[in-house]
mmCIF file of C-alpha atoms in Angstrom:
data_model
loop_
_atom_site.group_PDB
_atom_site.id
_atom_site.type_symbol
_atom_site.label_atom_id
_atom_site.label_comp_id
_atom_site.label_asym_id
_atom_site.label_seq_id
_atom_site.Cartn_x
_atom_site.Cartn_y
_atom_site.Cartn_z
ATOM 1 C CA MET A 1299 0.278 0.474 -0.025
ATOM 2 C CA GLU A 1300 1.426 3.183 -1.324
ATOM 3 C CA PHE A 1301 1.960 6.418 0.821
ATOM 4 C CA ILE A 1302 3.302 9.422 -1.290
ATOM 5 C CA SER A 1303 4.238 12.640 1.076
ATOM 6 C CA PRO A 1304 1.878 15.780 0.056
ATOM 7 C CA MET A 1305 2.999 18.419 -1.800
ATOM 8 C CA LEU A 1306 3.165 21.622 0.299
ATOM 9 C CA LEU A 1307 1.980 25.299 -0.020
ATOM 10 C CA GLU A 1308 3.667 28.317 -0.163
ATOM 11 C CA GLN A 1309 1.990 31.097 1.851
ATOM 12 C CA VAL A 1310 1.594 34.748 0.308
ATOM 13 C CA ASP A 1311 0.128 37.655 2.118
ATOM 14 C CA LYS A 1312 -2.569 38.813 -0.260
ATOM 15 C CA PRO A 1313 -4.934 37.797 -2.157
ATOM 16 C CA PHE A 1314 -4.727 37.763 -6.172
ATOM 17 C CA SER A 1315 -6.282 37.197 -9.937
ATOM 18 C CA ASP A 1316 -4.050 35.735 -12.499
ATOM 19 C CA GLY A 1317 -5.539 33.496 -15.847
ATOM 20 C CA ARG A 1318 -2.456 31.209 -15.507
ATOM 21 C CA PHE A 1319 -3.913 30.042 -12.140
ATOM 22 C CA ILE A 1320 -6.835 28.286 -10.534
ATOM 23 C CA PHE A 1321 -8.474 29.199 -7.238
ATOM 24 C CA GLU A 1322 -9.806 26.456 -4.547
ATOM 25 C CA PRO A 1323 -11.208 27.544 -1.043
ATOM 26 C CA LYS A 1324 -8.792 26.337 1.824
ATOM 27 C CA ILE A 1325 -10.362 23.411 3.553
ATOM 28 C CA ASP A 1326 -10.063 23.883 7.161
ATOM 29 C CA GLY A 1327 -9.227 19.906 8.231
ATOM 30 C CA HIS A 1328 -6.387 17.482 8.278
ATOM 31 C CA ARG A 1329 -4.862 16.605 5.214
ATOM 32 C CA LEU A 1330 -5.422 12.904 4.071
ATOM 33 C CA ILE A 1331 -3.876 10.312 1.524
ATOM 34 C CA LEU A 1332 -6.365 7.700 0.130
ATOM 35 C CA SER A 1333 -4.539 4.772 -1.238
ATOM 36 C CA ARG A 1334 -6.568 2.263 -2.587
ATOM 37 C CA SER A 1335 -4.801 -0.867 -4.397
ATOM 38 C CA ASN A 1336 -5.859 -4.435 -4.988
ATOM 39 C CA SER A 1337 -9.505 -3.449 -3.562
ATOM 40 C CA GLU A 1338 -7.789 -2.620 -0.110
ATOM 41 C CA THR A 1339 -7.948 1.150 1.203
ATOM 42 C CA ARG A 1340 -5.887 2.818 3.583
ATOM 43 C CA LEU A 1341 -5.763 6.443 4.977
ATOM 44 C CA PHE A 1342 -2.528 8.111 5.820
ATOM 45 C CA THR A 1343 -2.025 11.784 7.506
ATOM 46 C CA ARG A 1344 0.668 14.199 5.897
ATOM 47 C CA HIS A 1345 3.243 12.610 8.310
ATOM 48 C CA ASN A 1346 2.659 8.897 7.217
ATOM 49 C CA ASN A 1347 0.582 7.929 10.202
ATOM 50 C CA ASP A 1348 -2.264 5.027 9.139
ATOM 51 C CA VAL A 1349 -5.600 6.510 10.161
ATOM 52 C CA THR A 1350 -7.730 4.053 8.419
ATOM 53 C CA ALA A 1351 -9.533 2.663 11.404
ATOM 54 C CA LYS A 1352 -10.711 5.950 12.017
ATOM 55 C CA TYR A 1353 -12.620 6.902 8.996
ATOM 56 C CA PRO A 1354 -14.519 3.478 7.776
ATOM 57 C CA GLU A 1355 -17.184 5.310 5.340
ATOM 58 C CA LEU A 1356 -13.847 5.910 3.225
ATOM 59 C CA ILE A 1357 -12.979 2.604 2.679
ATOM 60 C CA MET A 1358 -14.721 1.272 -0.453
ATOM 61 C CA ASP A 1359 -14.697 -0.662 -3.623
ATOM 62 C CA GLY A 1360 -13.068 1.083 -6.636
ATOM 63 C CA PRO A 1361 -9.969 1.196 -9.177
ATOM 64 C CA ASP A 1362 -6.343 1.276 -7.630
ATOM 65 C CA ILE A 1363 -6.071 5.212 -6.892
ATOM 66 C CA VAL A 1364 -3.950 7.290 -4.707
ATOM 67 C CA LEU A 1365 -5.764 10.625 -3.541
ATOM 68 C CA ASP A 1366 -4.535 14.257 -1.981
ATOM 69 C CA GLY A 1367 -7.393 16.156 -0.041
ATOM 70 C CA GLU A 1368 -8.747 17.440 3.493
ATOM 71 C CA LEU A 1369 -10.666 15.619 5.401
ATOM 72 C CA ALA A 1370 -13.041 17.940 7.503
ATOM 73 C CA VAL A 1371 -16.359 17.975 9.692
ATOM 74 C CA MET A 1372 -18.903 20.864 8.910
ATOM 75 C CA ASP A 1373 -20.562 22.567 11.302
ATOM 76 C CA PRO A 1374 -24.477 21.494 10.965
ATOM 77 C CA ASP A 1375 -25.655 24.993 10.974
ATOM 78 C CA THR A 1376 -23.270 26.856 8.328
ATOM 79 C CA GLY A 1377 -21.910 23.930 6.399
ATOM 80 C CA ILE A 1378 -18.385 25.261 6.675
ATOM 81 C CA PRO A 1379 -15.705 22.957 7.986
ATOM 82 C CA ASP A 1380 -15.234 23.374 11.451
ATOM 83 C CA PHE A 1381 -11.273 22.476 13.020
ATOM 84 C CA GLU A 1382 -12.346 21.801 16.501
ATOM 85 C CA LEU A 1383 -15.565 19.419 15.200
ATOM 86 C CA THR A 1384 -12.804 17.653 13.064
ATOM 87 C CA MET A 1385 -10.198 17.142 15.405
ATOM 88 C CA ALA A 1386 -12.747 15.917 18.126
ATOM 89 C CA ARG A 1387 -13.607 13.275 15.323
ATOM 90 C CA PHE A 1388 -9.756 12.609 14.926
ATOM 91 C CA GLN A 1389 -8.979 12.450 18.241
ATOM 92 C CA SER A 1390 -12.011 10.152 19.593
ATOM 93 C CA LYS A 1391 -12.182 6.320 19.262
ATOM 94 C CA ARG A 1392 -16.164 6.367 19.688
ATOM 95 C CA SER A 1393 -17.049 9.649 17.658
ATOM 96 C CA ARG A 1394 -18.902 9.105 14.497
ATOM 97 C CA LEU A 1395 -19.178 12.790 13.606
ATOM 98 C CA PRO A 1396 -20.100 13.048 9.661
ATOM 99 C CA ILE A 1397 -17.057 13.632 7.888
ATOM 100 C CA SER A 1398 -16.060 14.766 4.473
ATOM 101 C CA TYR A 1399 -13.302 14.092 2.517
ATOM 102 C CA VAL A 1400 -12.944 16.989 -0.005
ATOM 103 C CA VAL A 1401 -10.385 15.843 -2.883
ATOM 104 C CA PHE A 1402 -8.504 18.443 -4.985
ATOM 105 C CA ASP A 1403 -5.682 15.980 -6.378
ATOM 106 C CA ILE A 1404 -4.876 12.746 -8.094
ATOM 107 C CA LEU A 1405 -1.474 11.113 -7.978
ATOM 108 C CA ARG A 1406 -2.043 7.747 -9.154
ATOM 109 C CA HIS A 1407 -4.580 5.873 -11.158
ATOM 110 C CA ASP A 1408 -4.313 2.180 -12.114
ATOM 111 C CA GLY A 1409 -1.044 1.717 -11.931
ATOM 112 C CA VAL A 1410 0.101 4.902 -13.475
ATOM 113 C CA ASP A 1411 2.035 7.863 -11.977
ATOM 114 C CA LEU A 1412 0.400 11.157 -12.516
ATOM 115 C CA ARG A 1413 2.698 13.650 -10.781
ATOM 116 C CA ASP A 1414 4.263 14.990 -13.749
ATOM 117 C CA LEU A 1415 1.239 15.665 -15.987
ATOM 118 C CA PRO A 1416 -0.048 19.390 -15.623
ATOM 119 C CA LEU A 1417 -2.262 20.305 -13.096
ATOM 120 C CA LEU A 1418 -5.337 20.707 -15.304
ATOM 121 C CA GLU A 1419 -4.791 17.154 -16.819
ATOM 122 C CA ARG A 1420 -4.559 15.577 -13.368
ATOM 123 C CA LYS A 1421 -7.770 17.328 -12.792
ATOM 124 C CA ALA A 1422 -9.618 15.962 -15.642
ATOM 125 C CA VAL A 1423 -8.421 12.660 -14.411
ATOM 126 C CA LEU A 1424 -9.721 13.053 -11.056
ATOM 127 C CA ASP A 1425 -13.185 14.318 -12.409
ATOM 128 C CA ARG A 1426 -13.545 11.300 -14.836
ATOM 129 C CA VAL A 1427 -12.746 8.439 -11.914
ATOM 130 C CA VAL A 1428 -13.974 9.977 -8.752
ATOM 131 C CA SER A 1429 -17.747 10.457 -8.276
ATOM 132 C CA ASP A 1430 -19.221 12.554 -5.629
ATOM 133 C CA SER A 1431 -20.809 10.693 -2.481
ATOM 134 C CA PRO A 1432 -22.318 11.571 0.800
ATOM 135 C CA THR A 1433 -18.511 11.409 2.176
ATOM 136 C CA MET A 1434 -16.300 12.163 -0.347
ATOM 137 C CA SER A 1435 -16.402 15.027 -2.796
ATOM 138 C CA LYS A 1436 -14.284 16.917 -5.289
ATOM 139 C CA ILE A 1437 -13.146 20.366 -4.862
ATOM 140 C CA ALA A 1438 -14.661 23.795 -6.304
ATOM 141 C CA CYS A 1439 -12.495 25.919 -8.417
ATOM 142 C CA ILE A 1440 -12.725 29.475 -10.190
ATOM 143 C CA ASP A 1441 -10.662 30.084 -12.917
ATOM 144 C CA GLY A 1442 -8.475 33.348 -12.656
ATOM 145 C CA HIS A 1443 -10.506 35.288 -10.482
ATOM 146 C CA GLY A 1444 -8.500 34.510 -7.015
ATOM 147 C CA GLU A 1445 -10.048 37.932 -5.667
ATOM 148 C CA ASP A 1446 -13.186 37.352 -6.176
ATOM 149 C CA LEU A 1447 -13.089 33.936 -4.372
ATOM 150 C CA TRP A 1448 -11.400 35.745 -1.598
ATOM 151 C CA ASP A 1449 -14.125 38.308 -1.294
ATOM 152 C CA ALA A 1450 -16.637 35.106 -0.950
ATOM 153 C CA ILE A 1451 -14.079 33.363 1.237
ATOM 154 C CA VAL A 1452 -13.948 36.427 3.688
ATOM 155 C CA ALA A 1453 -17.722 36.907 4.041
ATOM 156 C CA ARG A 1454 -18.238 33.033 5.157
ATOM 157 C CA ASN A 1455 -15.457 33.579 7.349
ATOM 158 C CA MET A 1456 -13.941 30.771 6.139
ATOM 159 C CA GLU A 1457 -9.683 29.763 6.231
ATOM 160 C CA GLY A 1458 -8.415 31.503 3.353
ATOM 161 C CA VAL A 1459 -7.977 30.765 -0.611
ATOM 162 C CA VAL A 1460 -5.328 28.306 -2.564
ATOM 163 C CA ALA A 1461 -3.991 29.426 -5.638
ATOM 164 C CA LYS A 1462 -2.535 26.771 -8.083
ATOM 165 C CA TRP A 1463 -0.571 27.169 -11.698
ATOM 166 C CA LYS A 1464 -2.593 25.335 -14.159
ATOM 167 C CA ASP A 1465 0.832 24.099 -15.663
ATOM 168 C CA GLY A 1466 2.431 23.058 -12.039
ATOM 169 C CA ARG A 1467 3.798 19.574 -11.386
ATOM 170 C CA TYR A 1468 2.965 17.689 -7.959
ATOM 171 C CA HIS A 1469 6.251 17.909 -6.223
ATOM 172 C CA THR A 1470 5.913 14.846 -3.353
ATOM 173 C CA GLY A 1471 6.728 16.142 0.062
ATOM 174 C CA LYS A 1472 8.342 19.777 -1.157
ATOM 175 C CA ARG A 1473 7.289 23.537 -0.944
ATOM 176 C CA THR A 1474 7.278 25.621 -4.055
ATOM 177 C CA ASP A 1475 5.276 28.656 -5.320
ATOM 178 C CA ASP A 1476 3.503 26.660 -7.976
ATOM 179 C CA PHE A 1477 0.731 26.241 -5.136
ATOM 180 C CA VAL A 1478 0.403 29.111 -2.487
ATOM 181 C CA LYS A 1479 -1.807 29.684 0.225
ATOM 182 C CA ILE A 1480 -3.662 33.012 1.441
ATOM 183 C CA ILE A 1481 -4.775 32.717 4.875
ATOM 184 C CA ASN A 1482 -7.942 34.691 6.005
ATOM 185 C CA TYR A 1483 -6.475 35.788 9.537
ATOM 186 C CA THR A 1484 -8.387 37.478 12.112
ATOM 187 C CA TYR A 1485 -6.265 39.829 14.218
ATOM 188 C CA ALA A 1486 -6.467 40.556 18.104
ATOM 189 C CA ASP A 1487 -4.475 42.975 20.410
ATOM 190 C CA VAL A 1488 -3.316 41.222 23.452
ATOM 191 C CA HIS A 1489 -1.503 42.203 26.477
ATOM 192 C CA ILE A 1490 1.637 39.697 27.060
ATOM 193 C CA ALA A 1491 1.607 38.579 30.525
ATOM 194 C CA GLY A 1492 4.431 36.206 30.919
ATOM 195 C CA TYR A 1493 7.003 33.837 29.449
ATOM 196 C CA ARG A 1494 7.865 30.458 28.999
ATOM 197 C CA LYS A 1495 11.405 29.385 30.800
ATOM 198 C CA GLY A 1496 11.877 26.350 28.347
ATOM 199 C CA ASP A 1497 10.848 26.835 24.604
ATOM 200 C CA PHE A 1498 10.033 30.054 23.436
ATOM 201 C CA GLY A 1499 6.172 31.570 24.258
ATOM 202 C CA TRP A 1500 4.686 34.669 25.535
ATOM 203 C CA ILE A 1501 1.355 34.263 27.491
ATOM 204 C CA ALA A 1502 -1.331 36.485 25.860
ATOM 205 C CA HIS A 1503 -4.338 37.804 27.689
ATOM 206 C CA VAL A 1504 -7.428 39.983 26.286
ATOM 207 C CA PRO A 1505 -9.752 42.197 28.504
ATOM 208 C CA ARG A 1506 -12.366 40.065 30.262
ATOM 209 C CA GLU A 1507 -15.924 41.130 29.788
ATOM 210 C CA GLY A 1508 -16.904 42.772 33.594
ATOM 211 C CA GLY A 1509 -13.153 43.635 33.785
ATOM 212 C CA GLY A 1510 -9.504 42.153 34.319
ATOM 213 C CA LEU A 1511 -7.668 40.043 31.842
ATOM 214 C CA ARG A 1512 -8.211 36.265 30.889
ATOM 215 C CA PRO A 1513 -5.486 34.131 29.131
ATOM 216 C CA VAL A 1514 -6.407 33.190 25.470
ATOM 217 C CA GLY A 1515 -2.950 31.249 24.988
ATOM 218 C CA VAL A 1516 0.855 31.313 24.164
ATOM 219 C CA ILE A 1517 2.531 33.142 21.065
ATOM 220 C CA GLU A 1518 5.157 30.948 19.830
ATOM 221 C CA LEU A 1519 5.465 32.048 15.787
ATOM 222 C CA GLY A 1520 6.673 34.956 14.420
ATOM 223 C CA VAL A 1521 8.293 37.136 16.681
ATOM 224 C CA PRO A 1522 11.434 38.482 14.956
ATOM 225 C CA PRO A 1523 15.068 37.966 17.170
ATOM 226 C CA THR A 1524 15.237 41.702 17.587
ATOM 227 C CA HIS A 1525 11.979 41.950 19.181
ATOM 228 C CA LYS A 1526 12.786 38.993 21.776
ATOM 229 C CA GLN A 1527 15.668 40.930 22.467
ATOM 230 C CA ALA A 1528 13.619 44.128 23.104
ATOM 231 C CA PHE A 1529 11.249 42.181 24.985
ATOM 232 C CA TYR A 1530 13.924 40.431 27.708
ATOM 233 C CA GLY A 1531 15.836 43.620 28.071
ATOM 234 C CA VAL A 1532 12.815 45.861 29.693
ATOM 235 C CA VAL A 1533 10.859 43.008 31.120
ATOM 236 C CA LYS A 1534 12.763 42.402 34.533
ATOM 237 C CA PRO A 1535 11.251 45.156 36.124
ATOM 238 C CA LEU A 1536 7.514 43.855 35.421
ATOM 239 C CA ILE A 1537 8.470 40.269 37.165
ATOM 240 C CA THR A 1538 5.666 39.600 39.505
ATOM 241 C CA GLY A 1539 6.235 35.712 40.177
ATOM 242 C CA GLU A 1540 7.049 32.417 38.396
ATOM 243 C CA ASP A 1541 6.279 28.705 38.757
ATOM 244 C CA ARG A 1542 8.094 25.582 37.146
ATOM 245 C CA ASN A 1543 7.134 26.342 33.479
ATOM 246 C CA PHE A 1544 6.629 30.193 33.501
ATOM 247 C CA VAL A 1545 7.665 33.723 34.713
ATOM 248 C CA TYR A 1546 4.806 35.963 35.201
ATOM 249 C CA VAL A 1547 4.750 39.684 34.586
ATOM 250 C CA GLN A 1548 2.612 42.947 34.831
ATOM 251 C CA PRO A 1549 0.877 42.907 31.367
ATOM 252 C CA GLN A 1550 2.052 45.986 30.164
ATOM 253 C CA ILE A 1551 3.197 45.208 27.240
ATOM 254 C CA LYS A 1552 0.768 44.941 24.414
ATOM 255 C CA ALA A 1553 1.130 43.282 20.832
ATOM 256 C CA ARG A 1554 -0.684 42.274 18.014
ATOM 257 C CA VAL A 1555 -1.357 39.079 16.653
ATOM 258 C CA LYS A 1556 -2.941 37.231 13.826
ATOM 259 C CA PHE A 1557 -4.616 33.974 14.249
ATOM 260 C CA ARG A 1558 -6.595 31.445 12.282
ATOM 261 C CA ASN A 1559 -10.030 31.879 14.820
ATOM 262 C CA TRP A 1560 -11.496 32.111 18.150
ATOM 263 C CA THR A 1561 -11.699 28.647 19.416
ATOM 264 C CA LYS A 1562 -15.001 27.762 20.900
ATOM 265 C CA SER A 1563 -13.446 28.315 24.410
ATOM 266 C CA GLY A 1564 -12.325 31.556 23.285
ATOM 267 C CA MET A 1565 -8.523 31.110 22.845
ATOM 268 C CA LEU A 1566 -6.475 31.931 20.464
ATOM 269 C CA ARG A 1567 -5.954 29.183 17.517
ATOM 270 C CA SER A 1568 -2.279 29.060 15.974
ATOM 271 C CA PRO A 1569 -1.437 32.953 17.129
ATOM 272 C CA VAL A 1570 1.382 34.789 15.068
ATOM 273 C CA PHE A 1571 2.924 37.741 16.188
ATOM 274 C CA VAL A 1572 2.791 40.791 14.309
ATOM 275 C CA ASP A 1573 4.506 43.691 16.051
ATOM 276 C CA PHE A 1574 4.565 45.384 19.465
ATOM 277 C CA ILE A 1575 1.828 48.046 19.684
ATOM 278 C CA PHE A 1576 3.981 50.417 21.809
ATOM 279 C CA ARG A 1577 7.451 49.496 20.717
ATOM 280 C CA VAL A 1578 9.464 48.702 24.203
#
């Protein structure tokens, strides 16, 4: 049974339109490689973990094939992929939340390796050999008009857009600008209330309704060395205490962060440092 390491995406900051590209919604789930050979289906995460037993709905008869896509659970109210529900299904042995496997590429069919074909030729094969079902569907795309799709994505508060060069080959396990992603980030201003003693991380707080501050997560990404140096150069007088893992400080230093979304428990999902609001 064949696992193919999935192609990775470069990231760009702004949406664009270009007739050389197609544009797809970015599905907020987890990457899944479906590999079927000799009537046996196996499912793999992007890191080659076999998760076949977790998704029996995707085990079905059909041609020998390797597909690349995103596994998601949709919010029943909005029909939009819900990452927390997706992780709840992934992490539970008993959950049977309904899944949707959204397929965006085909890498092998009936013993033929398709990765050196241009993207649009692979898409034509995918359209011919994969039929939509209650648990599997081919991703929709728009030709050239990336900014129009971006506006629709932002209006629905979805994760972002993927731009794919029409002539792009499938570069296994590599990150190239043939395929790029544009993330629909949310922004927030936070107070830095402490820092981790081991691996880098700043504790982020935001104002609480009714007064005071509440924790919303740890900032680990996006902080330049110069900003770390500036922070640690001025923070010592602000220290209020510590425990085994963290040093706590008066939350006087503020920063802007970008993040995927607020979780249902009111935390920042994957916060990335943008800048200090008042430079230290």
